[in-house]
Amino acid sequence: MSKAGNQYLKALMKLSKPYYAVIFTNTRTDIENGYSEMAQQMEDLARQQPGFLDFESAREHIGISVSYWATLQDIANWKANTDHMFAQQKGISDWYKWYKVRICVVEREYEFKK
Amino acid sequence: MSKAGNQYLKALMKLSKPYYAVIFTNTRTDIENGYSEMAQQMEDLARQQPGFLDFESAREHIGISVSYWATLQDIANWKANTDHMFAQQKGISDWYKWYKVRICVVEREYEFKK
């Protein structure tokens, strides 16, 4: 590994307590049918769940939403939430043309602020 | 863990060969100064690097770019790329108000297509 690359990995401090990221990448259909309201409701509801840490979202050509969680079990519990399950069904039937879910362990992080 | 949650984790197949995700979340300054061209150039250049797997990006209130890599070393090498280092300097001096970099191991994934 190059010296600069090596320094970089040291700069991105390895977390003593890793946490989880769920990367949800998707493309939408043309069907609105309450999508925006439901997306906001689901974000609000996720924020109230045990183990919830953070949520980030943006949409252009594709949508990317990343939610962060303390444990794998917190993710599974949120997935199994009754209201969330209803939203997921509507997502499959109406709103999403394609999506990909990735469950990741966040091992290192670094923040910059001006 | 609930039964539905448990089934969900089984549905998200655990990868026999995990790979890496770099989640780059950011807010921009008002300074354009070649940002869009550079962002495109860096995406093009990243795609040519050894170990590059995929790239996803969207911007609304915040920007989220996720690049996917085969190994941690591939990430470090890309970070240390001379042209990329120049872009990173400009990012800090001009383009970004705030950013956060998270390096993650992708352990499970699931894809849906209509």
PDB file of C-alpha atoms in Angstrom:
ATOM      1  CA  MET A   1       0.000   0.000   0.000  1.00  0.00           C
ATOM      2  CA  SER A   2       1.276   3.514  -0.793  1.00  0.00           C
ATOM      3  CA  LYS A   3       2.403   5.714   2.088  1.00  0.00           C
ATOM      4  CA  ALA A   4      -0.361   8.261   1.414  1.00  0.00           C
ATOM      5  CA  GLY A   5      -2.964   5.491   1.254  1.00  0.00           C
ATOM      6  CA  ASN A   6      -1.695   4.055   4.490  1.00  0.00           C
ATOM      7  CA  GLN A   7      -1.829   7.446   6.230  1.00  0.00           C
ATOM      8  CA  TYR A   8      -5.381   7.804   4.991  1.00  0.00           C
ATOM      9  CA  LEU A   9      -6.513   4.576   6.592  1.00  0.00           C
ATOM     10  CA  LYS A  10      -4.943   5.701   9.863  1.00  0.00           C
ATOM     11  CA  ALA A  11      -6.744   9.061   9.573  1.00  0.00           C
ATOM     12  CA  LEU A  12     -10.046   7.213   9.221  1.00  0.00           C
ATOM     13  CA  MET A  13     -10.023   6.020  12.759  1.00  0.00           C
ATOM     14  CA  LYS A  14     -11.133   2.455  13.213  1.00  0.00           C
ATOM     15  CA  LEU A  15     -14.183   2.515  15.452  1.00  0.00           C
ATOM     16  CA  SER A  16     -13.958   0.683  18.715  1.00  0.00           C
ATOM     17  CA  LYS A  17     -17.699   0.150  18.478  1.00  0.00           C
ATOM     18  CA  PRO A  18     -18.773  -0.468  14.862  1.00  0.00           C
ATOM     19  CA  TYR A  19     -22.364   0.275  13.913  1.00  0.00           C
ATOM     20  CA  TYR A  20     -24.551  -0.634  10.955  1.00  0.00           C
ATOM     21  CA  ALA A  21     -25.583   1.176   7.777  1.00  0.00           C
ATOM     22  CA  VAL A  22     -28.493   0.148   5.563  1.00  0.00           C
ATOM     23  CA  ILE A  23     -27.903   1.562   2.078  1.00  0.00           C
ATOM     24  CA  PHE A  24     -31.188   1.629   0.166  1.00  0.00           C
ATOM     25  CA  THR A  25     -30.637   2.593  -3.485  1.00  0.00           C
ATOM     26  CA  ASN A  26     -33.668   2.789  -5.765  1.00  0.00           C
ATOM     27  CA  THR A  27     -35.350   4.068  -8.899  1.00  0.00           C
ATOM     28  CA  ARG A  28     -38.987   5.205  -8.770  1.00  0.00           C
ATOM     29  CA  THR A  29     -41.934   4.378 -10.977  1.00  0.00           C
ATOM     30  CA  ASP A  30     -44.119   7.288 -12.209  1.00  0.00           C
ATOM     31  CA  ILE A  31     -46.760   6.442  -9.593  1.00  0.00           C
ATOM     32  CA  GLU A  32     -47.031   9.070  -6.848  1.00  0.00           C
ATOM     33  CA  ASN A  33     -50.014   7.698  -4.859  1.00  0.00           C
ATOM     34  CA  GLY A  34     -48.925   9.066  -1.480  1.00  0.00           C
ATOM     35  CA  TYR A  35     -45.228   8.320  -1.881  1.00  0.00           C
ATOM     36  CA  SER A  36     -43.802  11.592  -0.487  1.00  0.00           C
ATOM     37  CA  GLU A  37     -46.023  11.561   2.608  1.00  0.00           C
ATOM     38  CA  MET A  38     -45.223   7.917   3.274  1.00  0.00           C
ATOM     39  CA  ALA A  39     -41.465   8.496   2.854  1.00  0.00           C
ATOM     40  CA  GLN A  40     -41.621  11.276   5.453  1.00  0.00           C
ATOM     41  CA  GLN A  41     -43.797   9.179   7.791  1.00  0.00           C
ATOM     42  CA  MET A  42     -41.384   6.267   7.574  1.00  0.00           C
ATOM     43  CA  GLU A  43     -38.388   8.504   8.297  1.00  0.00           C
ATOM     44  CA  ASP A  44     -40.194   9.952  11.352  1.00  0.00           C
ATOM     45  CA  LEU A  45     -41.134   6.477  12.526  1.00  0.00           C
ATOM     46  CA  ALA A  46     -37.618   5.088  11.989  1.00  0.00           C
ATOM     47  CA  ARG A  47     -36.197   7.887  14.141  1.00  0.00           C
ATOM     48  CA  GLN A  48     -38.317   6.638  17.073  1.00  0.00           C
ATOM     49  CA  GLN A  49     -37.096   3.033  16.896  1.00  0.00           C
ATOM     50  CA  PRO A  50     -34.678   1.507  19.415  1.00  0.00           C
ATOM     51  CA  GLY A  51     -31.120   1.506  18.074  1.00  0.00           C
ATOM     52  CA  PHE A  52     -31.781   4.203  15.473  1.00  0.00           C
ATOM     53  CA  LEU A  53     -28.712   6.420  15.005  1.00  0.00           C
ATOM     54  CA  ASP A  54     -29.118   8.562  11.897  1.00  0.00           C
ATOM     55  CA  PHE A  55     -30.788   8.912   8.512  1.00  0.00           C
ATOM     56  CA  GLU A  56     -29.539  10.541   5.300  1.00  0.00           C
ATOM     57  CA  SER A  57     -31.386  10.766   2.001  1.00  0.00           C
ATOM     58  CA  ALA A  58     -31.130  12.348  -1.468  1.00  0.00           C
ATOM     59  CA  ARG A  59     -32.771  11.760  -4.843  1.00  0.00           C
ATOM     60  CA  GLU A  60     -31.703  12.742  -8.365  1.00  0.00           C
ATOM     61  CA  HIS A  61     -31.545  10.135 -11.144  1.00  0.00           C
ATOM     62  CA  ILE A  62     -31.574   7.570  -8.381  1.00  0.00           C
ATOM     63  CA  GLY A  63     -32.593   7.740  -4.744  1.00  0.00           C
ATOM     64  CA  ILE A  64     -30.147   6.869  -1.987  1.00  0.00           C
ATOM     65  CA  SER A  65     -31.291   6.574   1.618  1.00  0.00           C
ATOM     66  CA  VAL A  66     -28.907   5.457   4.301  1.00  0.00           C
ATOM     67  CA  SER A  67     -30.085   4.650   7.804  1.00  0.00           C
ATOM     68  CA  TYR A  68     -27.675   3.914  10.634  1.00  0.00           C
ATOM     69  CA  TRP A  69     -28.353   1.493  13.467  1.00  0.00           C
ATOM     70  CA  ALA A  70     -26.656   0.210  16.594  1.00  0.00           C
ATOM     71  CA  THR A  71     -27.185  -3.500  15.933  1.00  0.00           C
ATOM     72  CA  LEU A  72     -28.345  -5.965  13.304  1.00  0.00           C
ATOM     73  CA  GLN A  73     -31.285  -6.810  15.519  1.00  0.00           C
ATOM     74  CA  ASP A  74     -32.457  -3.183  15.532  1.00  0.00           C
ATOM     75  CA  ILE A  75     -32.506  -3.330  11.715  1.00  0.00           C
ATOM     76  CA  ALA A  76     -34.495  -6.566  11.717  1.00  0.00           C
ATOM     77  CA  ASN A  77     -36.991  -5.156  14.231  1.00  0.00           C
ATOM     78  CA  TRP A  78     -37.516  -2.015  12.161  1.00  0.00           C
ATOM     79  CA  LYS A  79     -37.978  -4.090   9.019  1.00  0.00           C
ATOM     80  CA  ALA A  80     -40.666  -6.128  10.819  1.00  0.00           C
ATOM     81  CA  ASN A  81     -42.536  -3.053  12.147  1.00  0.00           C
ATOM     82  CA  THR A  82     -46.186  -3.370  11.047  1.00  0.00           C
ATOM     83  CA  ASP A  83     -46.518   0.139   9.564  1.00  0.00           C
ATOM     84  CA  HIS A  84     -43.161  -0.231   7.861  1.00  0.00           C
ATOM     85  CA  MET A  85     -44.200  -3.586   6.373  1.00  0.00           C
ATOM     86  CA  PHE A  86     -47.281  -1.937   4.878  1.00  0.00           C
ATOM     87  CA  ALA A  87     -45.070   0.766   3.322  1.00  0.00           C
ATOM     88  CA  GLN A  88     -42.713  -1.875   1.947  1.00  0.00           C
ATOM     89  CA  GLN A  89     -45.614  -3.648   0.238  1.00  0.00           C
ATOM     90  CA  LYS A  90     -46.693  -0.388  -1.400  1.00  0.00           C
ATOM     91  CA  GLY A  91     -43.083   0.192  -2.402  1.00  0.00           C
ATOM     92  CA  ILE A  92     -43.010  -3.086  -4.283  1.00  0.00           C
ATOM     93  CA  SER A  93     -46.500  -2.808  -5.817  1.00  0.00           C
ATOM     94  CA  ASP A  94     -46.452   0.923  -6.686  1.00  0.00           C
ATOM     95  CA  TRP A  95     -43.421   3.081  -6.044  1.00  0.00           C
ATOM     96  CA  TYR A  96     -40.185   1.334  -6.937  1.00  0.00           C
ATOM     97  CA  LYS A  97     -39.009   0.131 -10.316  1.00  0.00           C
ATOM     98  CA  TRP A  98     -35.818  -1.180  -8.804  1.00  0.00           C
ATOM     99  CA  TYR A  99     -34.091  -1.189  -5.473  1.00  0.00           C
ATOM    100  CA  LYS A 100     -31.075  -2.643  -3.787  1.00  0.00           C
ATOM    101  CA  VAL A 101     -30.589  -3.016  -0.045  1.00  0.00           C
ATOM    102  CA  ARG A 102     -27.122  -3.419   1.396  1.00  0.00           C
ATOM    103  CA  ILE A 103     -26.438  -4.063   5.066  1.00  0.00           C
ATOM    104  CA  CYS A 104     -22.988  -2.861   6.063  1.00  0.00           C
ATOM    105  CA  VAL A 105     -20.798  -2.631   9.127  1.00  0.00           C
ATOM    106  CA  VAL A 106     -19.359   0.881   9.514  1.00  0.00           C
ATOM    107  CA  GLU A 107     -15.768   0.303  10.592  1.00  0.00           C
ATOM    108  CA  ARG A 108     -14.060   3.643  10.070  1.00  0.00           C
ATOM    109  CA  GLU A 109     -15.215   7.219   9.771  1.00  0.00           C
ATOM    110  CA  TYR A 110     -13.920  10.734   9.390  1.00  0.00           C
ATOM    111  CA  GLU A 111     -15.687  14.095   9.495  1.00  0.00           C
ATOM    112  CA  PHE A 112     -14.715  17.499   8.107  1.00  0.00           C
ATOM    113  CA  LYS A 113     -16.352  20.792   9.085  1.00  0.00           C
ATOM    114  CA  LYS A 114     -15.489  24.261   7.762  1.00  0.00           C
TER     115      LYS A 114
ATOM    116  CA  MET B   1     -35.672 -11.211  17.441  1.00  0.00           C
ATOM    117  CA  SER B   2     -39.155 -11.299  15.875  1.00  0.00           C
ATOM    118  CA  LYS B   3     -39.931 -14.042  13.374  1.00  0.00           C
ATOM    119  CA  ALA B   4     -40.460 -11.542  10.539  1.00  0.00           C
ATOM    120  CA  GLY B   5     -37.196  -9.782  11.401  1.00  0.00           C
ATOM    121  CA  ASN B   6     -35.376 -13.068  11.471  1.00  0.00           C
ATOM    122  CA  GLN B   7     -36.799 -14.100   8.086  1.00  0.00           C
ATOM    123  CA  TYR B   8     -35.674 -10.741   6.732  1.00  0.00           C
ATOM    124  CA  LEU B   9     -32.078 -11.283   7.753  1.00  0.00           C
ATOM    125  CA  LYS B  10     -32.152 -14.678   6.069  1.00  0.00           C
ATOM    126  CA  ALA B  11     -33.592 -13.088   2.920  1.00  0.00           C
ATOM    127  CA  LEU B  12     -30.682 -10.664   2.852  1.00  0.00           C
ATOM    128  CA  MET B  13     -28.188 -13.309   1.972  1.00  0.00           C
ATOM    129  CA  LYS B  14     -24.917 -13.068   3.824  1.00  0.00           C
ATOM    130  CA  LEU B  15     -22.209 -12.586   1.215  1.00  0.00           C
ATOM    131  CA  SER B  16     -19.532 -15.225   1.050  1.00  0.00           C
ATOM    132  CA  LYS B  17     -17.206 -12.522  -0.216  1.00  0.00           C
ATOM    133  CA  PRO B  18     -17.887  -9.185   1.504  1.00  0.00           C
ATOM    134  CA  TYR B  19     -16.863  -5.981  -0.269  1.00  0.00           C
ATOM    135  CA  TYR B  20     -16.429  -2.380   0.831  1.00  0.00           C
ATOM    136  CA  ALA B  21     -18.600   0.719   0.590  1.00  0.00           C
ATOM    137  CA  VAL B  22     -17.346   4.273   1.053  1.00  0.00           C
ATOM    138  CA  ILE B  23     -20.296   6.476   2.022  1.00  0.00           C
ATOM    139  CA  PHE B  24     -19.429  10.119   1.353  1.00  0.00           C
ATOM    140  CA  THR B  25     -22.117  12.450   2.728  1.00  0.00           C
ATOM    141  CA  ASN B  26     -21.644  16.188   2.272  1.00  0.00           C
ATOM    142  CA  THR B  27     -23.072  19.684   2.104  1.00  0.00           C
ATOM    143  CA  ARG B  28     -21.763  22.125  -0.505  1.00  0.00           C
ATOM    144  CA  THR B  29     -20.634  25.711  -0.205  1.00  0.00           C
ATOM    145  CA  ASP B  30     -21.980  28.255  -2.749  1.00  0.00           C
ATOM    146  CA  ILE B  31     -18.699  28.112  -4.678  1.00  0.00           C
ATOM    147  CA  GLU B  32     -19.045  26.439  -8.091  1.00  0.00           C
ATOM    148  CA  ASN B  33     -15.521  26.967  -9.473  1.00  0.00           C
ATOM    149  CA  GLY B  34     -15.455  23.829 -11.653  1.00  0.00           C
ATOM    150  CA  TYR B  35     -17.192  21.546  -9.149  1.00  0.00           C
ATOM    151  CA  SER B  36     -19.542  19.728 -11.551  1.00  0.00           C
ATOM    152  CA  GLU B  37     -16.816  18.990 -14.105  1.00  0.00           C
ATOM    153  CA  MET B  38     -14.465  17.775 -11.400  1.00  0.00           C
ATOM    154  CA  ALA B  39     -17.127  15.550  -9.837  1.00  0.00           C
ATOM    155  CA  GLN B  40     -17.721  13.897 -13.220  1.00  0.00           C
ATOM    156  CA  GLN B  41     -13.983  13.562 -13.884  1.00  0.00           C
ATOM    157  CA  MET B  42     -13.425  11.918 -10.517  1.00  0.00           C
ATOM    158  CA  GLU B  43     -16.281   9.466 -11.094  1.00  0.00           C
ATOM    159  CA  ASP B  44     -14.815   8.554 -14.503  1.00  0.00           C
ATOM    160  CA  LEU B  45     -11.345   8.156 -13.000  1.00  0.00           C
ATOM    161  CA  ALA B  46     -12.614   6.086 -10.067  1.00  0.00           C
ATOM    162  CA  ARG B  47     -14.292   3.681 -12.486  1.00  0.00           C
ATOM    163  CA  GLN B  48     -10.887   2.927 -14.034  1.00  0.00           C
ATOM    164  CA  GLN B  49      -9.177   2.046 -10.745  1.00  0.00           C
ATOM    165  CA  PRO B  50      -8.282  -1.511  -9.721  1.00  0.00           C
ATOM    166  CA  GLY B  51     -10.877  -2.970  -7.385  1.00  0.00           C
ATOM    167  CA  PHE B  52     -13.596  -0.505  -8.371  1.00  0.00           C
ATOM    168  CA  LEU B  53     -17.031  -2.150  -8.300  1.00  0.00           C
ATOM    169  CA  ASP B  54     -19.743   0.506  -8.526  1.00  0.00           C
ATOM    170  CA  PHE B  55     -20.660   4.130  -7.877  1.00  0.00           C
ATOM    171  CA  GLU B  56     -23.994   5.697  -6.884  1.00  0.00           C
ATOM    172  CA  SER B  57     -24.682   9.374  -6.298  1.00  0.00           C
ATOM    173  CA  ALA B  58     -27.558  11.810  -5.606  1.00  0.00           C
ATOM    174  CA  ARG B  59     -27.839  15.354  -4.286  1.00  0.00           C
ATOM    175  CA  GLU B  60     -30.771  17.243  -2.749  1.00  0.00           C
ATOM    176  CA  HIS B  61     -30.397  19.032   0.596  1.00  0.00           C
ATOM    177  CA  ILE B  62     -27.317  16.905   1.091  1.00  0.00           C
ATOM    178  CA  GLY B  63     -25.147  14.962  -1.320  1.00  0.00           C
ATOM    179  CA  ILE B  64     -24.605  11.232  -0.892  1.00  0.00           C
ATOM    180  CA  SER B  65     -22.049   9.379  -3.001  1.00  0.00           C
ATOM    181  CA  VAL B  66     -21.347   5.736  -2.392  1.00  0.00           C
ATOM    182  CA  SER B  67     -18.468   3.959  -4.095  1.00  0.00           C
ATOM    183  CA  TYR B  68     -17.972   0.216  -3.821  1.00  0.00           C
ATOM    184  CA  TRP B  69     -14.578  -1.505  -3.774  1.00  0.00           C
ATOM    185  CA  ALA B  70     -13.172  -5.008  -3.590  1.00  0.00           C
ATOM    186  CA  THR B  71     -10.653  -4.346  -0.802  1.00  0.00           C
ATOM    187  CA  LEU B  72      -9.570  -1.741   1.732  1.00  0.00           C
ATOM    188  CA  GLN B  73      -6.300  -1.417  -0.139  1.00  0.00           C
ATOM    189  CA  ASP B  74      -8.142  -0.426  -3.348  1.00  0.00           C
ATOM    190  CA  ILE B  75      -9.819   2.374  -1.379  1.00  0.00           C
ATOM    191  CA  ALA B  76      -6.513   3.576   0.032  1.00  0.00           C
ATOM    192  CA  ASN B  77      -4.901   3.515  -3.425  1.00  0.00           C
ATOM    193  CA  TRP B  78      -7.729   5.534  -4.940  1.00  0.00           C
ATOM    194  CA  LYS B  79      -7.556   8.036  -2.085  1.00  0.00           C
ATOM    195  CA  ALA B  80      -3.808   8.468  -2.769  1.00  0.00           C
ATOM    196  CA  ASN B  81      -4.248   8.931  -6.545  1.00  0.00           C
ATOM    197  CA  THR B  82      -2.527  12.218  -7.507  1.00  0.00           C
ATOM    198  CA  ASP B  83      -5.451  13.691  -9.483  1.00  0.00           C
ATOM    199  CA  HIS B  84      -7.855  12.625  -6.789  1.00  0.00           C
ATOM    200  CA  MET B  85      -5.699  14.244  -4.100  1.00  0.00           C
ATOM    201  CA  PHE B  86      -5.819  17.518  -6.019  1.00  0.00           C
ATOM    202  CA  ALA B  87      -9.632  17.268  -6.170  1.00  0.00           C
ATOM    203  CA  GLN B  88      -9.786  16.523  -2.446  1.00  0.00           C
ATOM    204  CA  GLN B  89      -7.761  19.677  -1.675  1.00  0.00           C
ATOM    205  CA  LYS B  90     -10.187  21.746  -3.744  1.00  0.00           C
ATOM    206  CA  GLY B  91     -13.050  20.036  -1.978  1.00  0.00           C
ATOM    207  CA  ILE B  92     -11.748  21.207   1.392  1.00  0.00           C
ATOM    208  CA  SER B  93     -10.732  24.723   0.300  1.00  0.00           C
ATOM    209  CA  ASP B  94     -13.726  25.505  -1.963  1.00  0.00           C
ATOM    210  CA  TRP B  95     -16.563  23.061  -2.405  1.00  0.00           C
ATOM    211  CA  TYR B  96     -17.597  21.421   0.841  1.00  0.00           C
ATOM    212  CA  LYS B  97     -19.020  23.033   3.951  1.00  0.00           C
ATOM    213  CA  TRP B  98     -19.165  19.682   5.670  1.00  0.00           C
ATOM    214  CA  TYR B  99     -18.549  16.079   4.819  1.00  0.00           C
ATOM    215  CA  LYS B 100     -18.430  12.707   6.474  1.00  0.00           C
ATOM    216  CA  VAL B 101     -16.669   9.641   5.137  1.00  0.00           C
ATOM    217  CA  ARG B 102     -17.641   6.196   6.353  1.00  0.00           C
ATOM    218  CA  ILE B 103     -15.845   3.025   5.332  1.00  0.00           C
ATOM    219  CA  CYS B 104     -18.086  -0.005   5.605  1.00  0.00           C
ATOM    220  CA  VAL B 105     -18.018  -3.709   4.954  1.00  0.00           C
ATOM    221  CA  VAL B 106     -21.027  -4.816   2.895  1.00  0.00           C
ATOM    222  CA  GLU B 107     -22.125  -8.069   4.492  1.00  0.00           C
ATOM    223  CA  ARG B 108     -25.605  -8.691   3.127  1.00  0.00           C
ATOM    224  CA  GLU B 109     -27.547  -7.513   0.122  1.00  0.00           C
ATOM    225  CA  TYR B 110     -30.848  -7.960  -1.659  1.00  0.00           C
ATOM    226  CA  GLU B 111     -32.119  -6.636  -4.982  1.00  0.00           C
ATOM    227  CA  PHE B 112     -35.651  -6.126  -6.310  1.00  0.00           C
ATOM    228  CA  LYS B 113     -36.525  -5.539  -9.960  1.00  0.00           C
ATOM    229  CA  LYS B 114     -39.978  -4.977 -11.443  1.00  0.00           C
TER     230      LYS B 114
END
